[in-house]
mmCIF file of C-alpha atoms in Angstrom:
data_model
loop_
_atom_site.group_PDB
_atom_site.id
_atom_site.type_symbol
_atom_site.label_atom_id
_atom_site.label_comp_id
_atom_site.label_asym_id
_atom_site.label_seq_id
_atom_site.Cartn_x
_atom_site.Cartn_y
_atom_site.Cartn_z
ATOM 1 C CA MET A 1 36.890 60.392 142.760
ATOM 2 C CA GLY A 2 39.426 60.962 145.563
ATOM 3 C CA GLU A 3 43.172 60.854 145.221
ATOM 4 C CA VAL A 4 44.698 57.386 145.311
ATOM 5 C CA GLU A 5 46.914 56.755 148.320
ATOM 6 C CA VAL A 6 49.446 53.942 148.194
ATOM 7 C CA CYS A 7 51.945 52.250 150.469
ATOM 8 C CA ASN A 8 55.452 53.501 149.736
ATOM 9 C CA LYS A 9 58.322 51.215 150.735
ATOM 10 C CA GLN A 10 61.587 53.115 151.416
ATOM 11 C CA VAL A 11 65.222 52.230 152.164
ATOM 12 C CA ILE A 12 66.386 54.543 154.959
ATOM 13 C CA LEU A 13 69.938 55.265 156.133
ATOM 14 C CA LYS A 14 69.743 54.936 159.916
ATOM 15 C CA ASN A 15 72.979 56.754 160.873
ATOM 16 C CA TYR A 16 76.266 57.891 159.381
ATOM 17 C CA VAL A 17 78.596 54.963 158.724
ATOM 18 C CA SER A 18 82.258 54.530 159.619
ATOM 19 C CA GLY A 19 84.320 51.590 158.417
ATOM 20 C CA PHE A 20 82.748 48.809 156.377
ATOM 21 C CA PRO A 21 78.994 49.381 155.856
ATOM 22 C CA LYS A 22 76.490 46.737 156.969
ATOM 23 C CA GLU A 23 72.939 45.931 155.927
ATOM 24 C CA SER A 24 71.870 46.949 159.436
ATOM 25 C CA ASP A 25 73.021 50.524 158.692
ATOM 26 C CA MET A 26 69.878 50.706 156.557
ATOM 27 C CA GLU A 27 66.272 49.762 157.184
ATOM 28 C CA VAL A 28 63.197 49.268 155.020
ATOM 29 C CA LYS A 29 60.186 51.299 156.132
ATOM 30 C CA THR A 30 56.710 51.739 154.683
ATOM 31 C CA THR A 31 54.899 55.063 154.530
ATOM 32 C CA SER A 32 51.905 56.255 152.502
ATOM 33 C CA LEU A 33 51.862 58.614 149.539
ATOM 34 C CA LYS A 34 49.187 60.268 147.389
ATOM 35 C CA LEU A 35 49.651 59.510 143.700
ATOM 36 C CA LYS A 36 49.128 63.116 142.687
ATOM 37 C CA LEU A 37 51.136 66.278 143.196
ATOM 38 C CA SER A 38 49.575 68.945 145.418
ATOM 39 C CA GLU A 39 47.819 71.448 143.145
ATOM 40 C CA GLY A 40 48.432 74.371 145.497
ATOM 41 C CA ASP A 41 52.201 73.799 145.526
ATOM 42 C CA SER A 42 54.032 76.377 143.402
ATOM 43 C CA SER A 43 57.294 74.364 143.178
ATOM 44 C CA VAL A 44 58.076 72.446 140.008
ATOM 45 C CA ALA A 45 58.207 68.698 140.600
ATOM 46 C CA ILE A 46 57.513 65.313 139.102
ATOM 47 C CA LEU A 47 56.029 62.236 140.778
ATOM 48 C CA VAL A 48 57.557 58.975 139.585
ATOM 49 C CA LYS A 49 57.206 55.246 140.062
ATOM 50 C CA ASN A 50 60.714 53.856 140.390
ATOM 51 C CA LEU A 51 61.432 50.823 138.205
ATOM 52 C CA TYR A 52 65.181 50.185 138.645
ATOM 53 C CA LEU A 53 67.723 51.515 141.142
ATOM 54 C CA SER A 54 71.468 51.631 140.636
ATOM 55 C CA CYS A 55 74.007 50.445 143.233
ATOM 56 C CA ASP A 56 77.263 52.358 142.721
ATOM 57 C CA PRO A 57 80.527 52.444 144.716
ATOM 58 C CA TYR A 58 80.503 56.256 145.091
ATOM 59 C CA MET A 59 77.421 55.890 147.300
ATOM 60 C CA ARG A 60 79.625 54.594 150.124
ATOM 61 C CA SER A 61 81.180 58.025 150.694
ATOM 62 C CA ARG A 62 77.708 59.588 150.960
ATOM 63 C CA MET A 63 76.918 57.246 153.869
ATOM 64 C CA SER A 64 79.539 59.118 155.938
ATOM 65 C CA LYS A 65 79.433 62.714 157.141
ATOM 66 C CA LEU A 66 81.082 64.751 154.369
ATOM 67 C CA GLU A 67 82.347 68.297 154.287
ATOM 68 C CA GLY A 68 83.616 70.143 151.235
ATOM 69 C CA GLN A 69 82.964 67.233 148.855
ATOM 70 C CA TYR A 70 81.447 67.188 145.360
ATOM 71 C CA VAL A 71 78.290 65.527 146.715
ATOM 72 C CA ASP A 72 76.392 65.896 149.966
ATOM 73 C CA SER A 73 76.072 63.203 152.582
ATOM 74 C CA PHE A 74 72.908 61.167 152.712
ATOM 75 C CA THR A 75 70.545 62.363 155.425
ATOM 76 C CA PRO A 76 70.112 59.866 158.285
ATOM 77 C CA GLY A 77 66.443 59.013 158.712
ATOM 78 C CA SER A 78 65.705 59.717 155.039
ATOM 79 C CA PRO A 79 65.675 57.503 151.927
ATOM 80 C CA ILE A 80 68.979 56.827 150.183
ATOM 81 C CA VAL A 81 69.524 58.874 147.020
ATOM 82 C CA GLY A 82 70.946 57.458 143.800
ATOM 83 C CA TYR A 83 70.539 56.908 140.090
ATOM 84 C CA GLY A 84 67.518 55.048 138.813
ATOM 85 C CA VAL A 85 64.975 54.521 136.056
ATOM 86 C CA ALA A 86 61.406 55.635 136.612
ATOM 87 C CA GLU A 87 58.023 56.287 134.994
ATOM 88 C CA VAL A 88 56.410 59.710 135.392
ATOM 89 C CA LEU A 89 52.968 59.523 137.057
ATOM 90 C CA ASP A 90 52.350 63.275 137.476
ATOM 91 C CA SER A 91 54.284 66.403 136.591
ATOM 92 C CA SER A 92 54.235 70.160 137.011
ATOM 93 C CA HIS A 93 57.458 70.416 135.002
ATOM 94 C CA PRO A 94 57.046 71.594 131.384
ATOM 95 C CA ASN A 95 59.612 69.105 130.053
ATOM 96 C CA PHE A 96 58.091 65.981 131.598
ATOM 97 C CA LYS A 97 54.616 64.521 131.238
ATOM 98 C CA LYS A 98 52.705 61.518 132.564
ATOM 99 C CA GLY A 99 53.925 58.318 130.930
ATOM 100 C CA ASP A 100 57.464 59.566 130.216
ATOM 101 C CA LEU A 101 60.295 57.205 131.099
ATOM 102 C CA VAL A 102 63.294 58.909 132.711
ATOM 103 C CA TRP A 103 66.684 58.110 134.224
ATOM 104 C CA GLY A 104 68.652 60.174 136.693
ATOM 105 C CA ILE A 105 68.765 60.976 140.392
ATOM 106 C CA THR A 106 65.878 59.572 142.419
ATOM 107 C CA THR A 107 65.359 58.121 145.910
ATOM 108 C CA TRP A 108 65.291 54.521 147.106
ATOM 109 C CA GLU A 109 61.558 54.003 147.440
ATOM 110 C CA ASP A 110 58.617 52.737 145.380
ATOM 111 C CA TYR A 111 57.487 56.264 144.511
ATOM 112 C CA SER A 112 59.450 59.519 144.602
ATOM 113 C CA ILE A 113 58.686 63.215 144.261
ATOM 114 C CA ILE A 114 61.630 64.745 142.396
ATOM 115 C CA THR A 115 62.227 68.500 142.521
ATOM 116 C CA ALA A 116 65.885 68.506 141.413
ATOM 117 C CA THR A 117 65.290 67.697 137.746
ATOM 118 C CA GLU A 118 68.630 69.004 136.385
ATOM 119 C CA VAL A 119 70.095 65.479 136.376
ATOM 120 C CA LEU A 120 67.044 63.806 134.864
ATOM 121 C CA PHE A 121 67.037 62.559 131.285
ATOM 122 C CA LYS A 122 64.041 61.539 129.209
ATOM 123 C CA ILE A 123 64.525 58.061 127.751
ATOM 124 C CA GLN A 124 64.249 58.158 123.963
ATOM 125 C CA HIS A 125 65.412 54.634 123.080
ATOM 126 C CA THR A 126 63.013 52.064 124.546
ATOM 127 C CA ASP A 127 64.057 49.181 122.255
ATOM 128 C CA VAL A 128 66.769 48.199 124.753
ATOM 129 C CA PRO A 129 66.208 46.960 128.339
ATOM 130 C CA LEU A 130 65.232 49.877 130.594
ATOM 131 C CA SER A 131 67.660 48.626 133.242
ATOM 132 C CA TYR A 132 70.492 49.588 130.857
ATOM 133 C CA TYR A 133 69.848 53.213 131.834
ATOM 134 C CA THR A 134 71.265 52.463 135.292
ATOM 135 C CA GLY A 135 74.480 51.350 133.603
ATOM 136 C CA ILE A 136 75.670 51.232 130.015
ATOM 137 C CA LEU A 137 73.219 53.946 128.885
ATOM 138 C CA GLY A 138 73.366 55.908 132.134
ATOM 139 C CA MET A 139 75.935 57.321 134.532
ATOM 140 C CA PRO A 140 78.423 54.371 134.424
ATOM 141 C CA GLY A 141 78.391 54.317 130.617
ATOM 142 C CA MET A 142 78.993 58.043 130.462
ATOM 143 C CA THR A 143 81.757 57.692 133.065
ATOM 144 C CA ALA A 144 83.547 55.071 130.971
ATOM 145 C CA TYR A 145 83.138 57.153 127.807
ATOM 146 C CA VAL A 146 84.321 60.437 129.319
ATOM 147 C CA GLY A 147 87.208 58.906 131.268
ATOM 148 C CA PHE A 148 88.585 56.934 128.345
ATOM 149 C CA PHE A 149 87.963 59.187 125.359
ATOM 150 C CA GLU A 150 87.935 62.691 126.850
ATOM 151 C CA VAL A 151 90.417 62.371 129.731
ATOM 152 C CA CYS A 152 92.852 59.810 128.292
ATOM 153 C CA SER A 153 92.779 60.832 124.584
ATOM 154 C CA PRO A 154 93.681 57.306 123.403
ATOM 155 C CA LYS A 155 95.583 56.378 120.261
ATOM 156 C CA LYS A 156 95.161 53.092 118.390
ATOM 157 C CA GLY A 157 97.619 50.443 119.516
ATOM 158 C CA GLU A 158 98.173 51.888 122.986
ATOM 159 C CA ARG A 159 98.422 49.619 126.013
ATOM 160 C CA VAL A 160 95.510 50.020 128.451
ATOM 161 C CA PHE A 161 95.082 48.681 131.971
ATOM 162 C CA VAL A 162 91.679 48.716 133.712
ATOM 163 C CA SER A 163 91.273 47.898 137.405
ATOM 164 C CA ALA A 164 87.910 46.715 138.804
ATOM 165 C CA ALA A 165 87.431 45.509 135.246
ATOM 166 C CA SER A 166 84.224 43.580 135.856
ATOM 167 C CA GLY A 167 82.349 46.462 137.484
ATOM 168 C CA ALA A 168 79.781 48.673 135.794
ATOM 169 C CA VAL A 169 82.390 51.141 134.514
ATOM 170 C CA GLY A 170 85.426 48.897 134.081
ATOM 171 C CA GLN A 171 83.701 46.343 131.853
ATOM 172 C CA LEU A 172 82.804 49.150 129.429
ATOM 173 C CA VAL A 173 86.154 50.963 129.475
ATOM 174 C CA GLY A 174 87.947 47.792 128.455
ATOM 175 C CA GLN A 175 85.541 47.109 125.628
ATOM 176 C CA PHE A 176 85.654 50.707 124.367
ATOM 177 C CA ALA A 177 89.450 50.403 124.322
ATOM 178 C CA LYS A 178 89.343 47.084 122.437
ATOM 179 C CA LEU A 179 86.915 48.443 119.832
ATOM 180 C CA PHE A 180 89.187 51.475 119.455
ATOM 181 C CA GLY A 181 92.142 49.219 118.658
ATOM 182 C CA CYS A 182 94.074 49.113 121.937
ATOM 183 C CA TYR A 183 95.721 46.240 123.818
ATOM 184 C CA VAL A 184 93.678 45.788 127.012
ATOM 185 C CA VAL A 185 94.327 44.008 130.307
ATOM 186 C CA GLY A 186 91.862 44.012 133.183
ATOM 187 C CA SER A 187 92.107 43.007 136.827
ATOM 188 C CA ALA A 188 89.206 41.805 138.955
ATOM 189 C CA GLY A 189 88.572 39.812 142.110
ATOM 190 C CA SER A 190 87.928 36.444 140.432
ATOM 191 C CA LYS A 191 88.706 34.708 137.162
ATOM 192 C CA GLU A 192 85.008 34.139 136.448
ATOM 193 C CA LYS A 193 84.541 37.885 136.198
ATOM 194 C CA ASN A 194 86.944 38.284 133.289
ATOM 195 C CA LYS A 195 84.644 37.649 130.348
ATOM 196 C CA PHE A 196 84.528 40.911 128.465
ATOM 197 C CA GLY A 197 86.866 40.151 125.586
ATOM 198 C CA PHE A 198 89.986 41.797 126.991
ATOM 199 C CA ASP A 199 93.338 40.608 125.619
ATOM 200 C CA GLU A 200 94.353 39.434 129.084
ATOM 201 C CA ALA A 201 92.889 39.501 132.578
ATOM 202 C CA PHE A 202 94.071 38.478 136.041
ATOM 203 C CA ASN A 203 92.698 37.962 139.514
ATOM 204 C CA TYR A 204 94.569 40.421 141.732
ATOM 205 C CA LYS A 205 93.831 38.264 144.782
ATOM 206 C CA GLU A 206 96.043 35.516 143.341
ATOM 207 C CA GLU A 207 99.023 37.806 142.731
ATOM 208 C CA ALA A 208 101.630 37.963 145.515
ATOM 209 C CA ASP A 209 103.284 40.980 143.880
ATOM 210 C CA LEU A 210 101.201 43.374 141.742
ATOM 211 C CA ASN A 211 104.322 45.013 140.328
ATOM 212 C CA VAL A 212 105.513 41.645 138.985
ATOM 213 C CA ALA A 213 102.032 40.865 137.619
ATOM 214 C CA LEU A 214 101.861 44.145 135.711
ATOM 215 C CA LYS A 215 105.366 43.653 134.271
ATOM 216 C CA ARG A 216 104.199 40.255 133.009
ATOM 217 C CA TYR A 217 101.302 41.770 131.062
ATOM 218 C CA PHE A 218 102.953 45.087 130.186
ATOM 219 C CA PRO A 219 106.663 44.444 129.506
ATOM 220 C CA ASP A 220 106.776 47.706 127.517
ATOM 221 C CA GLY A 221 104.772 49.738 130.055
ATOM 222 C CA ILE A 222 101.196 50.986 130.463
ATOM 223 C CA ASP A 223 100.119 53.908 128.272
ATOM 224 C CA ILE A 224 96.672 54.396 129.825
ATOM 225 C CA TYR A 225 95.453 53.365 133.261
ATOM 226 C CA PHE A 226 91.771 53.655 134.128
ATOM 227 C CA GLU A 227 91.873 53.948 137.916
ATOM 228 C CA ASN A 228 89.010 52.451 139.925
ATOM 229 C CA VAL A 229 90.875 50.960 142.884
ATOM 230 C CA GLY A 230 93.674 53.103 144.383
ATOM 231 C CA GLY A 231 95.967 51.901 147.170
ATOM 232 C CA LYS A 232 98.488 49.151 146.400
ATOM 233 C CA MET A 233 97.247 48.805 142.821
ATOM 234 C CA LEU A 234 97.900 52.472 142.042
ATOM 235 C CA ASP A 235 101.376 52.202 143.580
ATOM 236 C CA ALA A 236 102.219 49.220 141.363
ATOM 237 C CA VAL A 237 100.771 50.882 138.258
ATOM 238 C CA LEU A 238 102.887 54.033 138.742
ATOM 239 C CA LEU A 239 106.049 51.900 138.576
ATOM 240 C CA ASN A 240 104.838 50.389 135.295
ATOM 241 C CA MET A 241 103.555 53.448 133.453
ATOM 242 C CA SER A 242 105.138 54.458 130.131
ATOM 243 C CA LEU A 243 106.656 57.870 129.468
ATOM 244 C CA ASN A 244 103.870 60.423 128.979
ATOM 245 C CA GLY A 245 101.261 57.932 130.164
ATOM 246 C CA ARG A 246 97.779 59.023 131.222
ATOM 247 C CA ILE A 247 95.756 58.005 134.255
ATOM 248 C CA ALA A 248 92.012 58.705 134.470
ATOM 249 C CA ALA A 249 91.183 58.724 138.187
ATOM 250 C CA CYS A 250 87.566 57.569 138.334
ATOM 251 C CA GLY A 251 87.394 55.986 141.782
ATOM 252 C CA MET A 252 89.392 54.244 144.516
ATOM 253 C CA ILE A 253 87.129 51.542 145.886
ATOM 254 C CA SER A 254 89.902 49.963 147.988
ATOM 255 C CA GLN A 255 89.926 53.091 150.168
ATOM 256 C CA TYR A 256 86.230 53.770 150.718
ATOM 257 C CA ASN A 257 85.790 51.684 153.860
ATOM 258 C CA LEU A 258 89.117 52.497 155.542
ATOM 259 C CA GLU A 259 89.181 54.717 158.614
ATOM 260 C CA GLN A 260 92.736 55.732 157.673
ATOM 261 C CA GLN A 261 93.347 55.787 153.924
ATOM 262 C CA GLU A 262 96.542 54.268 152.534
ATOM 263 C CA GLY A 263 99.274 56.526 151.248
ATOM 264 C CA VAL A 264 100.828 56.248 147.776
ATOM 265 C CA GLN A 265 104.598 55.782 147.765
ATOM 266 C CA ASN A 266 105.483 55.993 144.075
ATOM 267 C CA LEU A 267 104.071 59.408 143.194
ATOM 268 C CA PHE A 268 107.450 60.685 142.000
ATOM 269 C CA CYS A 269 106.927 58.481 138.921
ATOM 270 C CA ILE A 270 104.456 61.158 137.781
ATOM 271 C CA VAL A 271 107.354 63.610 137.538
ATOM 272 C CA ARG A 272 110.015 61.201 136.311
ATOM 273 C CA LYS A 273 107.836 59.726 133.540
ATOM 274 C CA GLY A 274 105.826 62.825 132.646
ATOM 275 C CA ILE A 275 102.559 61.091 133.589
ATOM 276 C CA ARG A 276 99.299 63.019 133.538
ATOM 277 C CA MET A 277 96.851 61.874 136.230
ATOM 278 C CA GLU A 278 93.458 63.548 136.140
ATOM 279 C CA GLY A 279 90.404 63.095 138.299
ATOM 280 C CA PHE A 280 87.016 63.744 136.751
ATOM 281 C CA LEU A 281 83.354 63.909 137.727
ATOM 282 C CA VAL A 282 80.877 62.626 135.176
ATOM 283 C CA PHE A 283 78.179 65.207 135.856
ATOM 284 C CA HIS A 284 80.474 67.908 134.493
ATOM 285 C CA HIS A 285 80.273 66.139 131.124
ATOM 286 C CA TYR A 286 76.574 65.349 130.690
ATOM 287 C CA HIS A 287 76.431 67.805 127.772
ATOM 288 C CA LEU A 288 78.203 65.015 125.842
ATOM 289 C CA TYR A 289 75.362 62.532 126.472
ATOM 290 C CA PRO A 290 73.800 62.842 122.974
ATOM 291 C CA LYS A 291 77.241 62.262 121.405
ATOM 292 C CA PHE A 292 77.734 59.228 123.645
ATOM 293 C CA LEU A 293 74.367 57.750 122.625
ATOM 294 C CA GLU A 294 75.274 58.122 118.945
ATOM 295 C CA MET A 295 78.285 55.894 119.566
ATOM 296 C CA ILE A 296 76.898 53.350 122.012
ATOM 297 C CA ILE A 297 73.376 52.566 120.709
ATOM 298 C CA PRO A 298 74.641 51.106 117.392
ATOM 299 C CA GLN A 299 77.335 49.134 119.238
ATOM 300 C CA ILE A 300 74.691 47.575 121.498
ATOM 301 C CA LYS A 301 72.335 46.757 118.614
ATOM 302 C CA GLU A 302 75.159 45.258 116.528
ATOM 303 C CA GLY A 303 76.248 43.056 119.442
ATOM 304 C CA LYS A 304 79.701 44.634 119.648
ATOM 305 C CA ILE A 305 79.430 45.260 123.385
ATOM 306 C CA THR A 306 79.031 42.582 126.052
ATOM 307 C CA TYR A 307 77.095 44.038 128.959
ATOM 308 C CA VAL A 308 76.515 42.052 132.142
ATOM 309 C CA GLU A 309 73.967 42.967 134.803
ATOM 310 C CA ASP A 310 73.468 41.524 138.275
ATOM 311 C CA ILE A 311 69.803 42.235 139.046
ATOM 312 C CA ALA A 312 68.323 41.831 142.534
ATOM 313 C CA GLU A 313 64.528 41.622 142.771
ATOM 314 C CA GLY A 314 62.681 43.824 145.248
ATOM 315 C CA LEU A 315 63.455 46.983 147.199
ATOM 316 C CA GLU A 316 63.963 44.934 150.363
ATOM 317 C CA ASN A 317 67.093 43.448 148.728
ATOM 318 C CA ALA A 318 68.624 46.843 147.934
ATOM 319 C CA PRO A 319 70.719 47.112 151.155
ATOM 320 C CA SER A 320 72.426 43.730 150.641
ATOM 321 C CA SER A 321 73.005 44.551 146.952
ATOM 322 C CA LEU A 322 74.748 47.816 147.814
ATOM 323 C CA ILE A 323 76.896 46.239 150.545
ATOM 324 C CA GLY A 324 77.859 43.405 148.190
ATOM 325 C CA LEU A 325 79.699 45.858 145.927
ATOM 326 C CA PHE A 326 82.423 46.314 148.526
ATOM 327 C CA SER A 327 83.204 42.616 148.888
ATOM 328 C CA GLY A 328 83.029 41.974 145.131
ATOM 329 C CA LEU A 329 79.895 39.821 145.225
ATOM 330 C CA ASN A 330 78.424 41.339 142.061
ATOM 331 C CA ILE A 331 79.295 40.244 138.546
ATOM 332 C CA GLY A 332 78.659 43.183 136.247
ATOM 333 C CA LYS A 333 76.403 46.144 136.944
ATOM 334 C CA GLN A 334 74.495 45.824 140.219
ATOM 335 C CA VAL A 335 70.851 46.795 139.737
ATOM 336 C CA VAL A 336 67.766 46.542 141.935
ATOM 337 C CA SER A 337 64.465 45.876 140.194
ATOM 338 C CA VAL A 338 61.906 47.728 142.313
ATOM 339 C CA THR A 339 58.884 46.243 140.594
ATOM 340 C CA ARG A 340 58.339 43.324 138.260
ATOM 341 C CA GLY A 341 55.404 45.125 136.632
#
């Protein structure tokens, strides 16, 4: 019997992007692929069928030409690269076999051949939705865990502010902080998004003065700020931080689509208030993944965590799902279901 050849739908980046990305910066193409690895190839690889793909804000920077960054640019003319959940169809890697379910870095297509298996995790817990491994049980969950617990070293009763609080990371940070015993306020782009059990939440679009808004919710100052936004929000937060406050710099989504990024005016607050602001990259902390699972799996099963997903059906809807992140169209973690099977 000959090797099975299938149609392989792909989402391609057409060219490097400047300014706000558009759906037309990407295109969906169909190629063909043999559902078996080449036996004569000496390289170690696995062939997977992609099930879910993750849309994440950091992907915007990879759509531009980057130099000296922590990740490489996407390659124009090639499929977009990102986190996903997949089933192994064939493998020459000793740690993966046919039938394994995995999450990690894959490509935006129906089927992918993965050679970089360092950021690929075998899924052990299959009694939760597999799509969770694009979010709460994957990179965003780990990001929330590392940023809050490892970077910020919280204490019970501290006052925590989370920006982009309805996104994949923010919704979890706030809930981790609440479960830990902190007072938590989140900001998001609409009131409907604020449904994660925070003590307070506000729509930043309705606030004429962010400094005044933060003073309203934090009259005694902010002990911990989980930074997802940057720009004017960061400037207002710096004025409202407590002495010896901590800021975990996770992302700055307000700046990703600007040709000229905004400056920050209130940086001297870091000196005056003894604030520690630390950027972090989640892939430097993946050794903590087993420890994270020990904490989060029971919380999910006991219903202590509210987790919201926004799932788009079909690879052809991946471009619009990714672009929607930057205008706040998603509620919760944006996921693309590649196949309904």
